[in-house]
mmCIF file of C-alpha atoms and ligand atoms in Angstrom:
data_model
loop_
_atom_site.group_PDB
_atom_site.id
_atom_site.type_symbol
_atom_site.label_atom_id
_atom_site.label_comp_id
_atom_site.label_asym_id
_atom_site.label_seq_id
_atom_site.Cartn_x
_atom_site.Cartn_y
_atom_site.Cartn_z
ATOM 1 C CA MET A 376 118.386 128.442 -65.772
ATOM 2 C CA LYS A 377 114.905 128.956 -64.270
ATOM 3 C CA ASN A 378 113.573 125.452 -64.999
ATOM 4 C CA PHE A 379 115.112 122.219 -66.268
ATOM 5 C CA SER A 380 112.756 120.983 -68.947
ATOM 6 C CA SER A 381 114.920 119.749 -71.801
ATOM 7 C CA ILE A 382 118.465 118.938 -72.959
ATOM 8 C CA SER A 383 118.476 122.372 -74.596
ATOM 9 C CA ASP A 384 118.691 123.855 -71.079
ATOM 10 C CA ILE A 385 122.273 122.523 -70.928
ATOM 11 C CA GLU A 386 124.471 125.279 -72.342
ATOM 12 C CA ASP A 387 127.836 123.488 -72.146
ATOM 13 C CA ILE A 388 127.420 119.731 -71.799
ATOM 14 C CA ASN A 389 131.134 119.059 -71.255
ATOM 15 C CA ALA A 390 131.273 121.538 -68.377
ATOM 16 C CA TRP A 391 128.130 119.956 -66.889
ATOM 17 C CA ILE A 392 129.635 116.465 -67.213
ATOM 18 C CA ASP A 393 132.823 117.587 -65.447
ATOM 19 C CA GLU A 394 130.774 119.108 -62.636
ATOM 20 C CA ALA A 395 128.573 116.002 -62.281
ATOM 21 C CA LYS A 396 131.687 113.790 -62.107
ATOM 22 C CA SER A 397 133.049 116.029 -59.399
ATOM 23 C CA LEU A 398 129.785 115.705 -57.414
ATOM 24 C CA LYS A 399 130.059 111.922 -57.818
ATOM 25 C CA SER A 400 133.517 111.930 -56.245
ATOM 26 C CA ASN A 401 132.403 114.237 -53.410
ATOM 27 C CA PRO A 402 128.590 113.968 -53.068
ATOM 28 C CA TYR A 403 128.310 115.813 -49.738
ATOM 29 C CA LEU A 404 130.466 118.835 -50.614
ATOM 30 C CA HIS A 405 127.325 121.001 -50.868
ATOM 31 C CA LYS A 406 125.380 119.273 -48.099
ATOM 32 C CA ASN A 407 124.232 122.610 -46.640
ATOM 33 C CA LEU A 408 123.146 124.264 -49.901
ATOM 34 C CA GLY A 409 119.624 122.888 -49.596
ATOM 35 C CA ASN A 410 119.155 123.403 -45.849
ATOM 36 C CA ASN A 411 115.534 124.358 -45.075
ATOM 37 C CA ARG A 412 114.606 123.888 -48.750
ATOM 38 C CA THR A 413 112.098 121.327 -49.971
ATOM 39 C CA ILE A 414 111.631 119.524 -53.269
ATOM 40 C CA GLY A 415 108.253 118.054 -54.171
ATOM 41 C CA LEU A 416 108.268 115.122 -56.595
ATOM 42 C CA PHE A 417 104.976 114.608 -58.425
ATOM 43 C CA PHE A 418 104.462 111.368 -60.342
ATOM 44 C CA PHE A 419 101.614 110.880 -62.791
ATOM 45 C CA ASN A 420 103.348 107.590 -63.806
ATOM 46 C CA SER A 421 105.437 104.771 -62.319
ATOM 47 C CA SER A 422 109.133 105.064 -61.531
ATOM 48 C CA LEU A 423 111.934 103.361 -59.650
ATOM 49 C CA ARG A 424 115.182 105.129 -60.661
ATOM 50 C CA THR A 425 113.883 108.667 -61.164
ATOM 51 C CA ARG A 426 111.934 108.599 -57.943
ATOM 52 C CA LEU A 427 114.808 107.349 -55.781
ATOM 53 C CA SER A 428 117.784 109.006 -57.489
ATOM 54 C CA THR A 429 116.138 112.449 -57.473
ATOM 55 C CA GLN A 430 115.349 112.075 -53.772
ATOM 56 C CA LYS A 431 118.912 110.893 -53.130
ATOM 57 C CA ALA A 432 120.265 113.880 -55.070
ATOM 58 C CA ALA A 433 118.159 116.266 -52.981
ATOM 59 C CA LEU A 434 119.212 114.580 -49.727
ATOM 60 C CA ASN A 435 122.893 114.883 -50.714
ATOM 61 C CA LEU A 436 122.296 118.652 -50.950
ATOM 62 C CA GLY A 437 120.581 118.762 -47.557
ATOM 63 C CA MET A 438 117.067 119.271 -48.960
ATOM 64 C CA ASN A 439 113.831 117.878 -47.582
ATOM 65 C CA THR A 440 111.805 115.759 -49.992
ATOM 66 C CA MET A 441 108.076 115.184 -50.474
ATOM 67 C CA VAL A 442 106.790 112.618 -52.967
ATOM 68 C CA MET A 443 103.274 112.226 -54.295
ATOM 69 C CA ASN A 444 101.759 109.748 -56.738
ATOM 70 C CA VAL A 445 99.400 112.192 -58.387
ATOM 71 C CA SER A 446 97.317 109.615 -60.246
ATOM 72 C CA GLY A 447 95.282 107.974 -57.528
ATOM 73 C CA ASP A 448 96.411 109.901 -54.424
ATOM 74 C CA ALA A 449 95.692 113.512 -55.422
ATOM 75 C CA TRP A 450 92.492 115.150 -56.652
ATOM 76 C CA GLY A 451 92.053 114.783 -60.402
ATOM 77 C CA ILE A 452 93.730 117.830 -61.996
ATOM 78 C CA GLU A 453 92.088 119.849 -64.782
ATOM 79 C CA PHE A 454 94.480 121.296 -67.369
ATOM 80 C CA GLU A 455 92.043 122.873 -69.845
ATOM 81 C CA ASP A 456 91.135 126.539 -69.462
ATOM 82 C CA GLY A 457 87.488 127.534 -69.200
ATOM 83 C CA THR A 458 86.190 124.013 -68.584
ATOM 84 C CA ILE A 459 82.955 123.495 -66.663
ATOM 85 C CA MET A 460 84.443 121.090 -64.132
ATOM 86 C CA ASN A 461 81.464 118.788 -63.724
ATOM 87 C CA GLY A 462 83.388 115.621 -64.663
ATOM 88 C CA THR A 463 86.195 113.634 -63.045
ATOM 89 C CA THR A 464 88.611 116.517 -62.395
ATOM 90 C CA ALA A 465 88.260 118.288 -59.044
ATOM 91 C CA GLU A 466 91.063 120.856 -58.997
ATOM 92 C CA HIS A 467 92.554 123.129 -61.659
ATOM 93 C CA ILE A 468 96.308 123.200 -62.307
ATOM 94 C CA LYS A 469 96.193 126.980 -61.637
ATOM 95 C CA GLU A 470 95.392 126.344 -57.967
ATOM 96 C CA ALA A 471 97.310 123.050 -57.680
ATOM 97 C CA ALA A 472 100.640 124.447 -58.962
ATOM 98 C CA ALA A 473 100.276 127.667 -56.971
ATOM 99 C CA VAL A 474 99.470 125.745 -53.772
ATOM 100 C CA VAL A 475 102.350 123.299 -54.204
ATOM 101 C CA SER A 476 104.667 126.293 -54.740
ATOM 102 C CA GLN A 477 103.837 127.366 -51.152
ATOM 103 C CA TYR A 478 105.214 124.061 -49.812
ATOM 104 C CA CYS A 479 108.140 123.446 -52.166
ATOM 105 C CA ASP A 480 111.195 125.367 -53.369
ATOM 106 C CA ILE A 481 111.530 123.105 -56.416
ATOM 107 C CA ILE A 482 108.805 121.065 -58.130
ATOM 108 C CA ALA A 483 109.685 117.962 -60.170
ATOM 109 C CA VAL A 484 107.105 116.348 -62.449
ATOM 110 C CA ARG A 485 106.769 113.062 -64.355
ATOM 111 C CA ALA A 486 103.933 112.910 -66.899
ATOM 112 C CA PHE A 487 104.027 110.473 -69.822
ATOM 113 C CA PRO A 488 102.324 110.963 -73.214
ATOM 114 C CA THR A 489 98.948 109.575 -74.196
ATOM 115 C CA LEU A 490 100.516 108.056 -77.362
ATOM 116 C CA THR A 491 97.076 108.478 -78.927
ATOM 117 C CA ASP A 492 96.900 112.278 -79.302
ATOM 118 C CA LYS A 493 100.093 113.537 -80.940
ATOM 119 C CA VAL A 494 99.115 117.211 -80.862
ATOM 120 C CA LYS A 495 98.234 117.079 -77.173
ATOM 121 C CA ASP A 496 101.425 115.176 -76.316
ATOM 122 C CA GLU A 497 103.641 117.540 -78.287
ATOM 123 C CA SER A 498 102.059 120.508 -76.525
ATOM 124 C CA GLU A 499 103.606 119.153 -73.281
ATOM 125 C CA TYR A 500 100.511 120.481 -71.559
ATOM 126 C CA VAL A 501 101.260 118.972 -68.124
ATOM 127 C CA LEU A 502 104.885 120.088 -67.829
ATOM 128 C CA LYS A 503 104.161 123.482 -69.391
ATOM 129 C CA ALA A 504 101.179 124.100 -67.111
ATOM 130 C CA PHE A 505 103.351 123.428 -64.056
ATOM 131 C CA MET A 506 105.981 125.793 -65.469
ATOM 132 C CA LYS A 507 103.326 128.438 -66.143
ATOM 133 C CA TYR A 508 101.483 128.362 -62.826
ATOM 134 C CA ALA A 509 104.210 127.354 -60.336
ATOM 135 C CA THR A 510 106.152 130.189 -58.749
ATOM 136 C CA VAL A 511 109.236 128.003 -58.111
ATOM 137 C CA PRO A 512 111.561 126.132 -60.538
ATOM 138 C CA VAL A 513 110.210 123.020 -62.270
ATOM 139 C CA VAL A 514 112.252 119.928 -63.207
ATOM 140 C CA ASN A 515 111.223 117.484 -65.933
ATOM 141 C CA MET A 516 111.439 113.912 -64.581
ATOM 142 C CA GLU A 517 110.219 112.572 -67.981
ATOM 143 C CA SER A 518 107.546 114.308 -69.951
ATOM 144 C CA ALA A 519 105.628 113.412 -73.094
ATOM 145 C CA THR A 520 108.571 114.095 -75.398
ATOM 146 C CA GLY A 521 111.727 114.229 -73.295
ATOM 147 C CA HIS A 522 113.664 112.691 -70.415
ATOM 148 C CA PRO A 523 116.543 115.157 -70.017
ATOM 149 C CA LEU A 524 117.770 113.849 -66.643
ATOM 150 C CA GLN A 525 118.277 110.480 -68.357
ATOM 151 C CA GLY A 526 119.871 111.994 -71.483
ATOM 152 C CA PHE A 527 122.370 113.967 -69.431
ATOM 153 C CA THR A 528 123.137 110.888 -67.306
ATOM 154 C CA ASP A 529 123.823 108.910 -70.475
ATOM 155 C CA ALA A 530 126.193 111.565 -71.806
ATOM 156 C CA MET A 531 128.048 111.486 -68.473
ATOM 157 C CA THR A 532 128.281 107.666 -68.556
ATOM 158 C CA ILE A 533 129.679 107.692 -72.107
ATOM 159 C CA SER A 534 132.247 110.274 -71.066
ATOM 160 C CA GLU A 535 133.298 108.114 -68.097
ATOM 161 C CA ASN A 536 133.786 105.023 -70.271
ATOM 162 C CA SER A 537 135.184 106.526 -73.440
ATOM 163 C CA GLN A 538 138.523 105.105 -74.605
ATOM 164 C CA SER A 539 138.833 107.240 -77.719
ATOM 165 C CA LYS A 540 138.631 110.969 -78.443
ATOM 166 C CA LYS A 541 135.588 110.585 -80.653
ATOM 167 C CA PRO A 542 133.762 107.314 -79.854
ATOM 168 C CA LYS A 543 131.183 105.790 -82.173
ATOM 169 C CA VAL A 544 127.777 105.750 -80.460
ATOM 170 C CA VAL A 545 124.780 103.916 -81.936
ATOM 171 C CA LEU A 546 121.182 104.329 -80.775
ATOM 172 C CA SER A 547 119.334 101.114 -81.637
ATOM 173 C CA TRP A 548 115.633 100.392 -81.513
ATOM 174 C CA ALA A 549 114.778 96.932 -80.109
ATOM 175 C CA PRO A 550 111.453 95.069 -80.013
ATOM 176 C CA HIS A 551 108.850 95.358 -77.251
ATOM 177 C CA VAL A 552 105.317 94.118 -76.774
ATOM 178 C CA LYS A 553 103.876 97.459 -75.657
ATOM 179 C CA SER A 554 103.574 100.918 -77.160
ATOM 180 C CA LEU A 555 106.330 102.988 -75.530
ATOM 181 C CA PRO A 556 107.078 106.745 -75.529
ATOM 182 C CA HIS A 557 109.780 108.536 -77.546
ATOM 183 C CA ALA A 558 111.063 110.615 -74.625
ATOM 184 C CA VAL A 559 114.222 108.670 -73.731
ATOM 185 C CA ALA A 560 115.282 108.272 -77.364
ATOM 186 C CA ASN A 561 114.590 111.968 -78.086
ATOM 187 C CA SER A 562 116.697 113.190 -75.169
ATOM 188 C CA PHE A 563 119.491 110.741 -75.957
ATOM 189 C CA VAL A 564 119.613 112.030 -79.549
ATOM 190 C CA GLN A 565 119.693 115.633 -78.317
ATOM 191 C CA ALA A 566 122.441 114.860 -75.791
ATOM 192 C CA MET A 567 124.597 113.066 -78.383
ATOM 193 C CA GLN A 568 124.175 115.977 -80.796
ATOM 194 C CA LYS A 569 125.872 118.160 -78.169
ATOM 195 C CA MET A 570 128.760 115.688 -77.635
ATOM 196 C CA ASP A 571 131.914 115.168 -79.686
ATOM 197 C CA VAL A 572 130.938 111.647 -80.803
ATOM 198 C CA GLU A 573 130.255 109.849 -84.093
ATOM 199 C CA PHE A 574 126.536 109.284 -83.620
ATOM 200 C CA ILE A 575 124.151 107.239 -85.763
ATOM 201 C CA MET A 576 120.773 105.589 -85.243
ATOM 202 C CA THR A 577 119.341 102.265 -86.382
ATOM 203 C CA HIS A 578 115.704 101.148 -86.386
ATOM 204 C CA PRO A 579 113.222 99.475 -88.715
ATOM 205 C CA LYS A 580 111.515 101.594 -91.365
ATOM 206 C CA GLY A 581 108.435 103.272 -89.884
ATOM 207 C CA TYR A 582 110.172 104.026 -86.565
ATOM 208 C CA GLU A 583 111.709 107.368 -87.581
ATOM 209 C CA LEU A 584 111.684 109.773 -84.627
ATOM 210 C CA ASN A 585 110.464 113.368 -84.895
ATOM 211 C CA PRO A 586 112.528 114.775 -87.818
ATOM 212 C CA GLN A 587 112.920 118.070 -85.944
ATOM 213 C CA ILE A 588 114.835 116.162 -83.270
ATOM 214 C CA VAL A 589 116.758 113.808 -85.579
ATOM 215 C CA GLY A 590 118.015 116.660 -87.758
ATOM 216 C CA ASP A 591 121.155 115.572 -89.635
ATOM 217 C CA THR A 592 121.821 112.488 -87.502
ATOM 218 C CA PRO A 593 122.375 109.557 -89.917
ATOM 219 C CA VAL A 594 119.925 106.637 -89.817
ATOM 220 C CA VAL A 595 121.192 103.201 -90.953
ATOM 221 C CA TYR A 596 118.341 100.733 -91.391
ATOM 222 C CA ASN A 597 120.619 97.670 -91.237
ATOM 223 C CA GLN A 598 121.352 97.059 -87.540
ATOM 224 C CA GLU A 599 124.463 94.896 -88.062
ATOM 225 C CA GLU A 600 125.976 97.471 -90.410
ATOM 226 C CA ALA A 601 125.219 100.214 -87.879
ATOM 227 C CA PHE A 602 126.972 98.273 -85.103
ATOM 228 C CA GLU A 603 130.258 97.925 -87.031
ATOM 229 C CA LYS A 604 133.121 99.422 -84.970
ATOM 230 C CA ALA A 605 130.659 100.787 -82.387
ATOM 231 C CA ASP A 606 132.097 101.760 -78.999
ATOM 232 C CA PHE A 607 128.679 102.235 -77.371
ATOM 233 C CA VAL A 608 125.312 100.741 -78.304
ATOM 234 C CA TYR A 609 122.401 102.487 -76.576
ATOM 235 C CA VAL A 610 119.223 100.473 -76.838
ATOM 236 C CA LYS A 611 115.622 101.583 -76.440
ATOM 237 C CA ASN A 612 112.225 100.670 -77.773
ATOM 238 C CA TRP A 613 109.830 103.345 -78.932
ATOM 239 C CA SER A 614 106.543 103.258 -80.797
ATOM 240 C CA SER A 615 106.056 104.715 -84.261
ATOM 241 C CA TYR A 616 106.097 108.521 -84.413
ATOM 242 C CA LYS A 617 104.591 108.796 -87.901
ATOM 243 C CA ASP A 618 101.866 106.197 -87.266
ATOM 244 C CA TYR A 619 101.594 107.736 -83.834
ATOM 245 C CA GLY A 620 101.905 105.351 -80.890
ATOM 246 C CA LYS A 621 101.505 102.198 -83.004
ATOM 247 C CA VAL A 622 103.593 99.028 -82.622
ATOM 248 C CA LEU A 623 104.537 98.213 -86.231
ATOM 249 C CA ASN A 624 107.255 95.625 -85.673
ATOM 250 C CA THR A 625 108.037 92.995 -83.021
ATOM 251 C CA ASP A 626 110.684 91.139 -85.034
ATOM 252 C CA PRO A 627 113.004 89.377 -82.527
ATOM 253 C CA LYS A 628 115.851 89.771 -85.032
ATOM 254 C CA TRP A 629 116.225 93.313 -83.633
ATOM 255 C CA MET A 630 116.924 92.008 -80.089
ATOM 256 C CA ILE A 631 120.448 92.819 -78.877
ATOM 257 C CA THR A 632 122.687 89.754 -78.612
ATOM 258 C CA GLN A 633 126.277 89.331 -77.456
ATOM 259 C CA ASN A 634 127.186 88.203 -80.941
ATOM 260 C CA LYS A 635 125.924 91.446 -82.516
ATOM 261 C CA LEU A 636 127.424 93.654 -79.822
ATOM 262 C CA GLY A 637 131.023 92.413 -80.032
ATOM 263 C CA ASN A 638 133.202 94.576 -77.774
ATOM 264 C CA ALA A 639 130.822 97.548 -77.687
ATOM 265 C CA LYS A 640 129.522 98.775 -74.346
ATOM 266 C CA PHE A 641 125.809 98.187 -73.822
ATOM 267 C CA MET A 642 123.577 100.953 -72.470
ATOM 268 C CA HIS A 643 119.895 101.094 -71.549
ATOM 269 C CA CYS A 644 117.989 103.498 -69.276
ATOM 270 C CA LEU A 645 116.133 100.645 -67.484
ATOM 271 C CA PRO A 646 113.713 99.083 -66.773
ATOM 272 C CA VAL A 647 114.564 96.532 -69.450
ATOM 273 C CA ARG A 648 112.767 93.333 -70.431
ATOM 274 C CA ARG A 649 115.322 90.516 -70.587
ATOM 275 C CA ASN A 650 115.389 88.306 -73.680
ATOM 276 C CA LEU A 651 112.946 90.609 -75.468
ATOM 277 C CA ILE A 652 115.016 93.808 -75.787
ATOM 278 C CA VAL A 653 118.370 92.228 -74.933
ATOM 279 C CA GLU A 654 119.592 88.736 -74.134
ATOM 280 C CA ASP A 655 120.774 87.767 -70.638
ATOM 281 C CA ALA A 656 124.376 87.306 -71.777
ATOM 282 C CA VAL A 657 124.686 91.025 -72.625
ATOM 283 C CA LEU A 658 123.157 92.337 -69.397
ATOM 284 C CA ASP A 659 125.241 89.915 -67.343
ATOM 285 C CA SER A 660 128.492 90.797 -69.120
ATOM 286 C CA GLU A 661 131.193 93.279 -68.116
ATOM 287 C CA ASN A 662 130.285 95.376 -71.135
ATOM 288 C CA SER A 663 126.903 96.303 -69.686
ATOM 289 C CA LEU A 664 126.849 99.841 -68.237
ATOM 290 C CA VAL A 665 123.242 99.800 -67.054
ATOM 291 C CA ILE A 666 123.984 99.830 -63.307
ATOM 292 C CA GLN A 667 126.537 102.605 -63.704
ATOM 293 C CA GLN A 668 123.945 104.584 -65.688
ATOM 294 C CA ALA A 669 121.400 104.131 -62.904
ATOM 295 C CA ASN A 670 123.974 105.278 -60.335
ATOM 296 C CA ASN A 671 124.800 108.358 -62.399
ATOM 297 C CA ARG A 672 121.149 109.403 -62.325
ATOM 298 C CA THR A 673 121.793 110.685 -58.774
ATOM 299 C CA PHE A 674 124.657 112.970 -59.779
ATOM 300 C CA ALA A 675 122.964 114.252 -62.917
ATOM 301 C CA ALA A 676 119.930 115.202 -60.820
ATOM 302 C CA GLN A 677 122.162 116.598 -58.070
ATOM 303 C CA LEU A 678 123.842 118.952 -60.517
ATOM 304 C CA VAL A 679 120.493 120.175 -61.859
ATOM 305 C CA LEU A 680 119.143 120.788 -58.341
ATOM 306 C CA LYS A 681 122.380 122.507 -57.299
ATOM 307 C CA LYS A 682 122.161 124.897 -60.251
ATOM 308 C CA LEU A 683 118.511 125.700 -59.507
ATOM 309 C CA LEU A 684 119.241 126.291 -55.807
ATOM 310 C CA GLU A 685 122.203 128.539 -56.634
ATOM 311 C CA ASN A 686 120.036 130.490 -59.063
ATOM 312 C CA ALA A 687 117.166 130.998 -56.594
HETATM 313 N N1 CP B 996 115.170 105.263 -66.459
HETATM 314 C C1 CP B 996 114.147 105.681 -65.692
HETATM 315 O O1 CP B 996 113.674 106.819 -65.815
HETATM 316 O O2 CP B 996 113.719 104.760 -64.797
HETATM 317 P P1 CP B 996 112.350 104.867 -63.961
HETATM 318 O O3 CP B 996 111.230 104.864 -64.996
HETATM 319 O O4 CP B 996 112.337 103.658 -63.081
HETATM 320 O O5 CP B 996 112.342 106.143 -63.208
#
């Protein structure tokens, strides 16, 4: 593995989960692997969990960390080739990625979609430009279309909490006031497709995800029917993919309540808006796995960094 850009970079998810669990039980076992190595974390967008858990993962491996909020702190980066740079951008990604590669042994990038230009977003031009022009491995910390560190974390968390051989896992859309990306939902779908689970999705009509990602995964448009006998309910809002980036539905009937959830475990990547996406009673119950998910972000990232360091 040269870079970690998508769930498809995980060849054997069960082996990865076992290794991440083992890192969780002994986080400092490889504390010298990253000695004298540096990871640079570059954020074009906000973060709490990804920013801290990826740093923590690197520190557990003995790495040095550098963090930069690109939007605002760095020079404006140009991604188009052949542009006359007489506008707001001051530095081309060709130089920026090559320069950063002199300071860092691994580069991690977060760059969200525009949600207005589908073609541009699906080209993953920020992540792919870093991968093209950097001379060191690149890690996706959430791109326009995927959040593989989160998807792998979620697979690990389901494995830790599974009571049956083949649990039923439901991905449910829930309402939100803003237009949100598809990345978390996409990577969760891709992770579940690699797991031995009964996996279905539920969302209002008009919120179908990219059909190339959904594939044969069943979609049940009735949320209560979808939740029947569910072991895990993973909740996320996303904007319309077909009517790209639009908010088509804010119906509070799609909010997750304790009554709907029954005995199923509740999962969400966080941050979550209380009493809009999910009611307090669910988040405050023993069936909520959200804090465990956030904790597992460290060990998912640690495994990815370990593999990249070992491959260097
Ligand atoms: N789940 C997640 O990626 O959280 P942050 O946006 O806070 O990093």
